[in-house]
Amino acid sequence: MDLYEHQARELFADYGIPVPEAEVVELAREARFAAERLGGRVVVKAQVKTGGRGKAGGVKLAIDPAAAELTARQILGMDIKGHTVRKVMLAQPVDIAAEFYVSYVLDRAAGTFVAIASAEGGMEIEEVAATRPEAVARIPIDREEGVTEAKAAEIAAAAKLPPDTVPVLQALWQVLVREDALLVEVNPLVRTANGLIVALDGKVTLDDNARFRQVRWGDTAEDPHTDPLEATAAAKGLNYVKLDGEVGIIGNGAGLVMSTLDVVAGCGARPANFLDIGGGASAQVMADGLSVILSDPDVKSVFVNVFGGITACDAVAEGIVQALESVRLTKPLVVRLDGNSAARGRAILTDRAHPLVDQVTTMDGAARQAAVLASAG
Ligand code: GDP
Ligand code: MN
């Protein structure tokens, strides 16, 4: 899980890394008062979990509290690479003399952590890394040894960072280790016109396997579900993702659902969603899944593709029959049951004889049928 910039900033401050004074607001009108408290001039920064906010117009200087309110109004609600801005951070502006890049990241291929640092940080760091890799130092870090003062000095020297970045390099490593992070990044780490070293932007990715220890964030670092159906599905514990096509898809197991998406697309139709009911395809899960999919107005047909394994097809069929009691079927349902107890499952659905339920025994055939029904509907 990624933290928001303002949360990363809070962590940095806790570990003694200098950061600008800042406040976070959700309403433009609050931005005016926050700016007043911060001294008038502020940088208004979109809080979204994606980089490149500066280039997208999500980082702007405001000269006074009135301008801060206007700028906040512009940035709030903005879409940055598919992320809607719901909060802005207002920070005391810094006069920048130089911009550096520093990060620690788990290098999975090498099975070690690595420090990545450059004296040419800022918004063009990707460009620098691509065109002049020699300007970006990569130093492996032994997790047990960590970043000692000597190691930090080695990193600084390799990246041509000034020696007074050493304490920041050490503190940043402590953030990674003690907060169970897989990545910590500061871009830019700046030299201010006054000669200080300050972290102007931060990214922290926490290790989800240590979620039980990361109680500090509660669900405040969680991305809000932008799609209301996704929020409903998440509340019911369903693994559901809204897509923009017209064939609703329910399957058991992520692998099967993904290949179902491909097969439906291969029939010239577009999947409306990804819904994995997993191994526990109970009647309740089936009813919840169907009701979520049927309340999507884009859906024209639904394809239930189940390969019976631990959950046998007859249990899934019972689930569908029971779901039909509680959910009013408004769109055609194509069911393909295969694997464990497929024959019994099919017989159960045949007995139910619902006019909108079709059974097709092959995955390809069922996908074609769902595609045809979607284009007819
Ligand atoms: P990002 O584009 O999402 O990485 O957002 P950043 O927080 O890194 O901001 C983008 C750029 O805005 C930085 O690289 C800086 O050049 C600039 N910037 C951010 N804060 C300040 C500031 O306080 N003063 C000045 N002069 N520039 C800033
Ligand atoms: Mn940045």
mmCIF file with all atom_site columns, C-alpha atoms in Angstrom, residues 169-325:
data_model
loop_
_atom_site.group_PDB
_atom_site.id
_atom_site.type_symbol
_atom_site.label_atom_id
_atom_site.label_alt_id
_atom_site.label_comp_id
_atom_site.label_asym_id
_atom_site.label_entity_id
_atom_site.label_seq_id
_atom_site.pdbx_PDB_ins_code
_atom_site.Cartn_x
_atom_site.Cartn_y
_atom_site.Cartn_z
_atom_site.occupancy
_atom_site.B_iso_or_equiv
_atom_site.pdbx_formal_charge
_atom_site.auth_seq_id
_atom_site.auth_comp_id
_atom_site.auth_asym_id
_atom_site.auth_atom_id
_atom_site.pdbx_PDB_model_num
ATOM 1   C CA . LEU A 1 169 ? 20.123  9.164   3.968   1.00 0.00 ? 169 LEU A CA 1
ATOM 2   C CA . GLN A 1 170 ? 20.478  7.449   7.338   1.00 0.00 ? 170 GLN A CA 1
ATOM 3   C CA . ALA A 1 171 ? 17.103  8.627   8.645   1.00 0.00 ? 171 ALA A CA 1
ATOM 4   C CA . LEU A 1 172 ? 15.385  7.571   5.429   1.00 0.00 ? 172 LEU A CA 1
ATOM 5   C CA . TRP A 1 173 ? 16.726  4.049   5.887   1.00 0.00 ? 173 TRP A CA 1
ATOM 6   C CA . GLN A 1 174 ? 15.246  4.020   9.391   1.00 0.00 ? 174 GLN A CA 1
ATOM 7   C CA . VAL A 1 175 ? 11.866  4.916   7.885   1.00 0.00 ? 175 VAL A CA 1
ATOM 8   C CA . LEU A 1 176 ? 12.137  1.928   5.555   1.00 0.00 ? 176 LEU A CA 1
ATOM 9   C CA . VAL A 1 177 ? 13.159  -0.545  8.243   1.00 0.00 ? 177 VAL A CA 1
ATOM 10  C CA . ARG A 1 178 ? 10.979  0.546   11.134  1.00 0.00 ? 178 ARG A CA 1
ATOM 11  C CA . GLU A 1 179 ? 7.858   1.252   9.104   1.00 0.00 ? 179 GLU A CA 1
ATOM 12  C CA . ASP A 1 180 ? 8.000   -2.012  7.101   1.00 0.00 ? 180 ASP A CA 1
ATOM 13  C CA . ALA A 1 181 ? 8.373   -0.183  3.810   1.00 0.00 ? 181 ALA A CA 1
ATOM 14  C CA . LEU A 1 182 ? 9.389   -1.710  0.492   1.00 0.00 ? 182 LEU A CA 1
ATOM 15  C CA . LEU A 1 183 ? 10.141  1.668   -1.002  1.00 0.00 ? 183 LEU A CA 1
ATOM 16  C CA . VAL A 1 184 ? 10.936  5.130   0.297   1.00 0.00 ? 184 VAL A CA 1
ATOM 17  C CA . GLU A 1 185 ? 11.649  7.884   -2.171  1.00 0.00 ? 185 GLU A CA 1
ATOM 18  C CA . VAL A 1 186 ? 12.382  11.588  -1.930  1.00 0.00 ? 186 VAL A CA 1
ATOM 19  C CA . ASN A 1 187 ? 12.180  13.522  -5.186  1.00 0.00 ? 187 ASN A CA 1
ATOM 20  C CA . PRO A 1 188 ? 13.180  16.204  -4.977  1.00 0.00 ? 188 PRO A CA 1
ATOM 21  C CA . LEU A 1 189 ? 15.405  16.341  -1.934  1.00 0.00 ? 189 LEU A CA 1
ATOM 22  C CA . VAL A 1 190 ? 16.506  19.952  -2.211  1.00 0.00 ? 190 VAL A CA 1
ATOM 23  C CA . ARG A 1 191 ? 19.243  22.306  -1.219  1.00 0.00 ? 191 ARG A CA 1
ATOM 24  C CA . THR A 1 192 ? 17.406  25.497  -0.337  1.00 0.00 ? 192 THR A CA 1
ATOM 25  C CA . ALA A 1 193 ? 18.631  28.981  -1.152  1.00 0.00 ? 193 ALA A CA 1
ATOM 26  C CA . ASN A 1 194 ? 19.352  29.241  2.591   1.00 0.00 ? 194 ASN A CA 1
ATOM 27  C CA . GLY A 1 195 ? 21.637  26.248  2.393   1.00 0.00 ? 195 GLY A CA 1
ATOM 28  C CA . LEU A 1 196 ? 19.387  23.710  4.121   1.00 0.00 ? 196 LEU A CA 1
ATOM 29  C CA . ILE A 1 197 ? 18.562  20.180  2.958   1.00 0.00 ? 197 ILE A CA 1
ATOM 30  C CA . VAL A 1 198 ? 14.767  19.612  2.799   1.00 0.00 ? 198 VAL A CA 1
ATOM 31  C CA . ALA A 1 199 ? 12.590  16.728  1.549   1.00 0.00 ? 199 ALA A CA 1
ATOM 32  C CA . LEU A 1 200 ? 10.061  18.408  -0.776  1.00 0.00 ? 200 LEU A CA 1
ATOM 33  C CA . ASP A 1 201 ? 8.179   15.320  -1.920  1.00 0.00 ? 201 ASP A CA 1
ATOM 34  C CA . GLY A 1 202 ? 7.924   11.799  -0.558  1.00 0.00 ? 202 GLY A CA 1
ATOM 35  C CA . LYS A 1 203 ? 6.687   8.415   -1.568  1.00 0.00 ? 203 LYS A CA 1
ATOM 36  C CA . VAL A 1 204 ? 6.445   5.452   0.813   1.00 0.00 ? 204 VAL A CA 1
ATOM 37  C CA . THR A 1 205 ? 5.189   2.001   -0.129  1.00 0.00 ? 205 THR A CA 1
ATOM 38  C CA . LEU A 1 206 ? 4.411   -0.168  2.869   1.00 0.00 ? 206 LEU A CA 1
ATOM 39  C CA . ASP A 1 207 ? 4.735   -3.947  2.864   1.00 0.00 ? 207 ASP A CA 1
ATOM 40  C CA . ASP A 1 208 ? 1.150   -5.244  3.025   1.00 0.00 ? 208 ASP A CA 1
ATOM 41  C CA . ASN A 1 209 ? 2.356   -8.402  4.783   1.00 0.00 ? 209 ASN A CA 1
ATOM 42  C CA . ALA A 1 210 ? 3.031   -6.190  7.796   1.00 0.00 ? 210 ALA A CA 1
ATOM 43  C CA . ARG A 1 211 ? -0.395  -4.525  7.746   1.00 0.00 ? 211 ARG A CA 1
ATOM 44  C CA . PHE A 1 212 ? -1.106  -5.748  11.290  1.00 0.00 ? 212 PHE A CA 1
ATOM 45  C CA . ARG A 1 213 ? 1.739   -3.529  12.507  1.00 0.00 ? 213 ARG A CA 1
ATOM 46  C CA . GLN A 1 214 ? 0.766   -0.499  10.455  1.00 0.00 ? 214 GLN A CA 1
ATOM 47  C CA . VAL A 1 215 ? -2.153  0.486   12.684  1.00 0.00 ? 215 VAL A CA 1
ATOM 48  C CA . ARG A 1 216 ? -1.117  4.122   12.544  1.00 0.00 ? 216 ARG A CA 1
ATOM 49  C CA . TRP A 1 217 ? -2.747  4.636   9.150   1.00 0.00 ? 217 TRP A CA 1
ATOM 50  C CA . GLY A 1 218 ? -6.004  2.787   9.752   1.00 0.00 ? 218 GLY A CA 1
ATOM 51  C CA . ASP A 1 219 ? -7.799  3.031   6.436   1.00 0.00 ? 219 ASP A CA 1
ATOM 52  C CA . THR A 1 220 ? -6.712  6.642   5.823   1.00 0.00 ? 220 THR A CA 1
ATOM 53  C CA . ALA A 1 221 ? -4.119  5.510   3.299   1.00 0.00 ? 221 ALA A CA 1
ATOM 54  C CA . GLU A 1 222 ? -6.659  3.350   1.473   1.00 0.00 ? 222 GLU A CA 1
ATOM 55  C CA . ASP A 1 223 ? -7.718  4.613   -1.932  1.00 0.00 ? 223 ASP A CA 1
ATOM 56  C CA . PRO A 1 224 ? -11.374 5.544   -1.864  1.00 0.00 ? 224 PRO A CA 1
ATOM 57  C CA . HIS A 1 225 ? -13.341 3.437   -4.365  1.00 0.00 ? 225 HIS A CA 1
ATOM 58  C CA . THR A 1 226 ? -14.249 5.820   -7.131  1.00 0.00 ? 226 THR A CA 1
ATOM 59  C CA . ASP A 1 227 ? -16.886 3.503   -8.570  1.00 0.00 ? 227 ASP A CA 1
ATOM 60  C CA . PRO A 1 228 ? -19.935 3.110   -6.312  1.00 0.00 ? 228 PRO A CA 1
ATOM 61  C CA . LEU A 1 229 ? -20.397 -0.517  -7.414  1.00 0.00 ? 229 LEU A CA 1
ATOM 62  C CA . GLU A 1 230 ? -16.793 -1.256  -6.474  1.00 0.00 ? 230 GLU A CA 1
ATOM 63  C CA . ALA A 1 231 ? -17.471 0.225   -3.060  1.00 0.00 ? 231 ALA A CA 1
ATOM 64  C CA . THR A 1 232 ? -20.593 -1.950  -2.647  1.00 0.00 ? 232 THR A CA 1
ATOM 65  C CA . ALA A 1 233 ? -18.692 -5.025  -3.799  1.00 0.00 ? 233 ALA A CA 1
ATOM 66  C CA . ALA A 1 234 ? -15.769 -4.286  -1.468  1.00 0.00 ? 234 ALA A CA 1
ATOM 67  C CA . ALA A 1 235 ? -18.208 -3.906  1.431   1.00 0.00 ? 235 ALA A CA 1
ATOM 68  C CA . LYS A 1 236 ? -19.529 -7.404  0.631   1.00 0.00 ? 236 LYS A CA 1
ATOM 69  C CA . GLY A 1 237 ? -15.994 -8.767  0.415   1.00 0.00 ? 237 GLY A CA 1
ATOM 70  C CA . LEU A 1 238 ? -16.184 -9.425  -3.324  1.00 0.00 ? 238 LEU A CA 1
ATOM 71  C CA . ASN A 1 239 ? -13.177 -9.249  -5.607  1.00 0.00 ? 239 ASN A CA 1
ATOM 72  C CA . TYR A 1 240 ? -14.831 -6.985  -8.199  1.00 0.00 ? 240 TYR A CA 1
ATOM 73  C CA . VAL A 1 241 ? -13.403 -4.530  -10.689 1.00 0.00 ? 241 VAL A CA 1
ATOM 74  C CA . LYS A 1 242 ? -15.606 -2.412  -12.939 1.00 0.00 ? 242 LYS A CA 1
ATOM 75  C CA . LEU A 1 243 ? -14.593 -2.334  -16.609 1.00 0.00 ? 243 LEU A CA 1
ATOM 76  C CA . ASP A 1 244 ? -16.339 -0.431  -19.373 1.00 0.00 ? 244 ASP A CA 1
ATOM 77  C CA . GLY A 1 245 ? -17.851 -3.150  -21.591 1.00 0.00 ? 245 GLY A CA 1
ATOM 78  C CA . GLU A 1 246 ? -21.255 -4.815  -21.684 1.00 0.00 ? 246 GLU A CA 1
ATOM 79  C CA . VAL A 1 247 ? -20.748 -8.481  -20.734 1.00 0.00 ? 247 VAL A CA 1
ATOM 80  C CA . GLY A 1 248 ? -20.834 -9.054  -16.983 1.00 0.00 ? 248 GLY A CA 1
ATOM 81  C CA . ILE A 1 249 ? -18.440 -11.803 -15.893 1.00 0.00 ? 249 ILE A CA 1
ATOM 82  C CA . ILE A 1 250 ? -18.470 -14.037 -12.849 1.00 0.00 ? 250 ILE A CA 1
ATOM 83  C CA . GLY A 1 251 ? -15.928 -16.794 -12.415 1.00 0.00 ? 251 GLY A CA 1
ATOM 84  C CA . ASN A 1 252 ? -14.226 -18.797 -9.705  1.00 0.00 ? 252 ASN A CA 1
ATOM 85  C CA . GLY A 1 253 ? -10.517 -18.116 -9.409  1.00 0.00 ? 253 GLY A CA 1
ATOM 86  C CA . ALA A 1 254 ? -8.587  -15.130 -10.747 1.00 0.00 ? 254 ALA A CA 1
ATOM 87  C CA . GLY A 1 255 ? -6.927  -17.168 -13.500 1.00 0.00 ? 255 GLY A CA 1
ATOM 88  C CA . LEU A 1 256 ? -10.221 -18.428 -14.886 1.00 0.00 ? 256 LEU A CA 1
ATOM 89  C CA . VAL A 1 257 ? -11.789 -14.972 -14.687 1.00 0.00 ? 257 VAL A CA 1
ATOM 90  C CA . MET A 1 258 ? -8.855  -13.462 -16.578 1.00 0.00 ? 258 MET A CA 1
ATOM 91  C CA . SER A 1 259 ? -9.015  -16.045 -19.343 1.00 0.00 ? 259 SER A CA 1
ATOM 92  C CA . THR A 1 260 ? -12.788 -15.492 -19.482 1.00 0.00 ? 260 THR A CA 1
ATOM 93  C CA . LEU A 1 261 ? -12.141 -11.789 -20.122 1.00 0.00 ? 261 LEU A CA 1
ATOM 94  C CA . ASP A 1 262 ? -9.871  -12.780 -23.005 1.00 0.00 ? 262 ASP A CA 1
ATOM 95  C CA . VAL A 1 263 ? -12.327 -15.225 -24.519 1.00 0.00 ? 263 VAL A CA 1
ATOM 96  C CA . VAL A 1 264 ? -15.184 -12.706 -24.319 1.00 0.00 ? 264 VAL A CA 1
ATOM 97  C CA . ALA A 1 265 ? -12.974 -10.083 -25.946 1.00 0.00 ? 265 ALA A CA 1
ATOM 98  C CA . GLY A 1 266 ? -12.057 -12.668 -28.596 1.00 0.00 ? 266 GLY A CA 1
ATOM 99  C CA . CYS A 1 267 ? -15.771 -12.919 -29.454 1.00 0.00 ? 267 CYS A CA 1
ATOM 100 C CA . GLY A 1 268 ? -15.851 -9.211  -30.206 1.00 0.00 ? 268 GLY A CA 1
ATOM 101 C CA . ALA A 1 269 ? -17.592 -8.222  -26.977 1.00 0.00 ? 269 ALA A CA 1
ATOM 102 C CA . ARG A 1 270 ? -16.222 -6.170  -24.130 1.00 0.00 ? 270 ARG A CA 1
ATOM 103 C CA . PRO A 1 271 ? -16.204 -7.333  -20.504 1.00 0.00 ? 271 PRO A CA 1
ATOM 104 C CA . ALA A 1 272 ? -18.148 -5.092  -18.139 1.00 0.00 ? 272 ALA A CA 1
ATOM 105 C CA . ASN A 1 273 ? -16.295 -6.190  -15.043 1.00 0.00 ? 273 ASN A CA 1
ATOM 106 C CA . PHE A 1 274 ? -14.034 -8.682  -13.330 1.00 0.00 ? 274 PHE A CA 1
ATOM 107 C CA . LEU A 1 275 ? -15.730 -10.639 -10.556 1.00 0.00 ? 275 LEU A CA 1
ATOM 108 C CA . ASP A 1 276 ? -13.978 -13.537 -8.889  1.00 0.00 ? 276 ASP A CA 1
ATOM 109 C CA . ILE A 1 277 ? -16.202 -15.439 -6.473  1.00 0.00 ? 277 ILE A CA 1
ATOM 110 C CA . GLY A 1 278 ? -13.210 -17.504 -5.396  1.00 0.00 ? 278 GLY A CA 1
ATOM 111 C CA . GLY A 1 279 ? -13.505 -20.935 -3.900  1.00 0.00 ? 279 GLY A CA 1
ATOM 112 C CA . GLY A 1 280 ? -16.474 -20.250 -1.628  1.00 0.00 ? 280 GLY A CA 1
ATOM 113 C CA . ALA A 1 281 ? -19.139 -19.924 -4.292  1.00 0.00 ? 281 ALA A CA 1
ATOM 114 C CA . SER A 1 282 ? -21.983 -19.989 -1.804  1.00 0.00 ? 282 SER A CA 1
ATOM 115 C CA . ALA A 1 283 ? -25.504 -18.900 -2.626  1.00 0.00 ? 283 ALA A CA 1
ATOM 116 C CA . GLN A 1 284 ? -24.878 -15.662 -0.734  1.00 0.00 ? 284 GLN A CA 1
ATOM 117 C CA . VAL A 1 285 ? -21.712 -14.875 -2.694  1.00 0.00 ? 285 VAL A CA 1
ATOM 118 C CA . MET A 1 286 ? -23.521 -15.687 -5.944  1.00 0.00 ? 286 MET A CA 1
ATOM 119 C CA . ALA A 1 287 ? -26.481 -13.488 -4.977  1.00 0.00 ? 287 ALA A CA 1
ATOM 120 C CA . ASP A 1 288 ? -24.181 -10.626 -3.949  1.00 0.00 ? 288 ASP A CA 1
ATOM 121 C CA . GLY A 1 289 ? -22.156 -10.972 -7.138  1.00 0.00 ? 289 GLY A CA 1
ATOM 122 C CA . LEU A 1 290 ? -25.221 -11.079 -9.365  1.00 0.00 ? 290 LEU A CA 1
ATOM 123 C CA . SER A 1 291 ? -26.853 -8.125  -7.675  1.00 0.00 ? 291 SER A CA 1
ATOM 124 C CA . VAL A 1 292 ? -23.713 -6.005  -8.080  1.00 0.00 ? 292 VAL A CA 1
ATOM 125 C CA . ILE A 1 293 ? -23.388 -6.914  -11.755 1.00 0.00 ? 293 ILE A CA 1
ATOM 126 C CA . LEU A 1 294 ? -27.086 -6.486  -12.531 1.00 0.00 ? 294 LEU A CA 1
ATOM 127 C CA . SER A 1 295 ? -27.125 -3.019  -11.014 1.00 0.00 ? 295 SER A CA 1
ATOM 128 C CA . ASP A 1 296 ? -24.495 -1.931  -13.536 1.00 0.00 ? 296 ASP A CA 1
ATOM 129 C CA . PRO A 1 297 ? -26.575 -0.242  -16.276 1.00 0.00 ? 297 PRO A CA 1
ATOM 130 C CA . ASP A 1 298 ? -23.872 -1.009  -18.872 1.00 0.00 ? 298 ASP A CA 1
ATOM 131 C CA . VAL A 1 299 ? -24.334 -4.756  -18.484 1.00 0.00 ? 299 VAL A CA 1
ATOM 132 C CA . LYS A 1 300 ? -26.374 -6.382  -21.281 1.00 0.00 ? 300 LYS A CA 1
ATOM 133 C CA . SER A 1 301 ? -25.676 -10.047 -20.520 1.00 0.00 ? 301 SER A CA 1
ATOM 134 C CA . VAL A 1 302 ? -23.948 -12.006 -17.778 1.00 0.00 ? 302 VAL A CA 1
ATOM 135 C CA . PHE A 1 303 ? -21.560 -14.905 -18.247 1.00 0.00 ? 303 PHE A CA 1
ATOM 136 C CA . VAL A 1 304 ? -21.054 -17.213 -15.266 1.00 0.00 ? 304 VAL A CA 1
ATOM 137 C CA . ASN A 1 305 ? -18.022 -19.384 -15.952 1.00 0.00 ? 305 ASN A CA 1
ATOM 138 C CA . VAL A 1 306 ? -17.249 -21.949 -13.262 1.00 0.00 ? 306 VAL A CA 1
ATOM 139 C CA . PHE A 1 307 ? -14.787 -24.770 -13.229 1.00 0.00 ? 307 PHE A CA 1
ATOM 140 C CA . GLY A 1 308 ? -15.758 -26.991 -10.329 1.00 0.00 ? 308 GLY A CA 1
ATOM 141 C CA . GLY A 1 309 ? -12.908 -27.978 -8.077  1.00 0.00 ? 309 GLY A CA 1
ATOM 142 C CA . ILE A 1 310 ? -13.064 -27.874 -4.319  1.00 0.00 ? 310 ILE A CA 1
ATOM 143 C CA . THR A 1 311 ? -16.332 -26.042 -4.818  1.00 0.00 ? 311 THR A CA 1
ATOM 144 C CA . ALA A 1 312 ? -18.363 -28.490 -6.860  1.00 0.00 ? 312 ALA A CA 1
ATOM 145 C CA . CYS A 1 313 ? -20.626 -27.346 -9.705  1.00 0.00 ? 313 CYS A CA 1
ATOM 146 C CA . ASP A 1 314 ? -23.787 -28.606 -7.998  1.00 0.00 ? 314 ASP A CA 1
ATOM 147 C CA . ALA A 1 315 ? -23.081 -26.251 -5.076  1.00 0.00 ? 315 ALA A CA 1
ATOM 148 C CA . VAL A 1 316 ? -22.575 -23.400 -7.515  1.00 0.00 ? 316 VAL A CA 1
ATOM 149 C CA . ALA A 1 317 ? -25.813 -24.295 -9.326  1.00 0.00 ? 317 ALA A CA 1
ATOM 150 C CA . GLU A 1 318 ? -27.675 -24.349 -5.998  1.00 0.00 ? 318 GLU A CA 1
ATOM 151 C CA . GLY A 1 319 ? -26.135 -20.964 -5.321  1.00 0.00 ? 319 GLY A CA 1
ATOM 152 C CA . ILE A 1 320 ? -27.432 -19.604 -8.609  1.00 0.00 ? 320 ILE A CA 1
ATOM 153 C CA . VAL A 1 321 ? -30.923 -21.055 -7.988  1.00 0.00 ? 321 VAL A CA 1
ATOM 154 C CA . GLN A 1 322 ? -31.047 -19.498 -4.531  1.00 0.00 ? 322 GLN A CA 1
ATOM 155 C CA . ALA A 1 323 ? -29.676 -16.215 -5.849  1.00 0.00 ? 323 ALA A CA 1
ATOM 156 C CA . LEU A 1 324 ? -32.543 -16.176 -8.359  1.00 0.00 ? 324 LEU A CA 1
ATOM 157 C CA . GLU A 1 325 ? -34.917 -16.143 -5.365  1.00 0.00 ? 325 GLU A CA 1
#
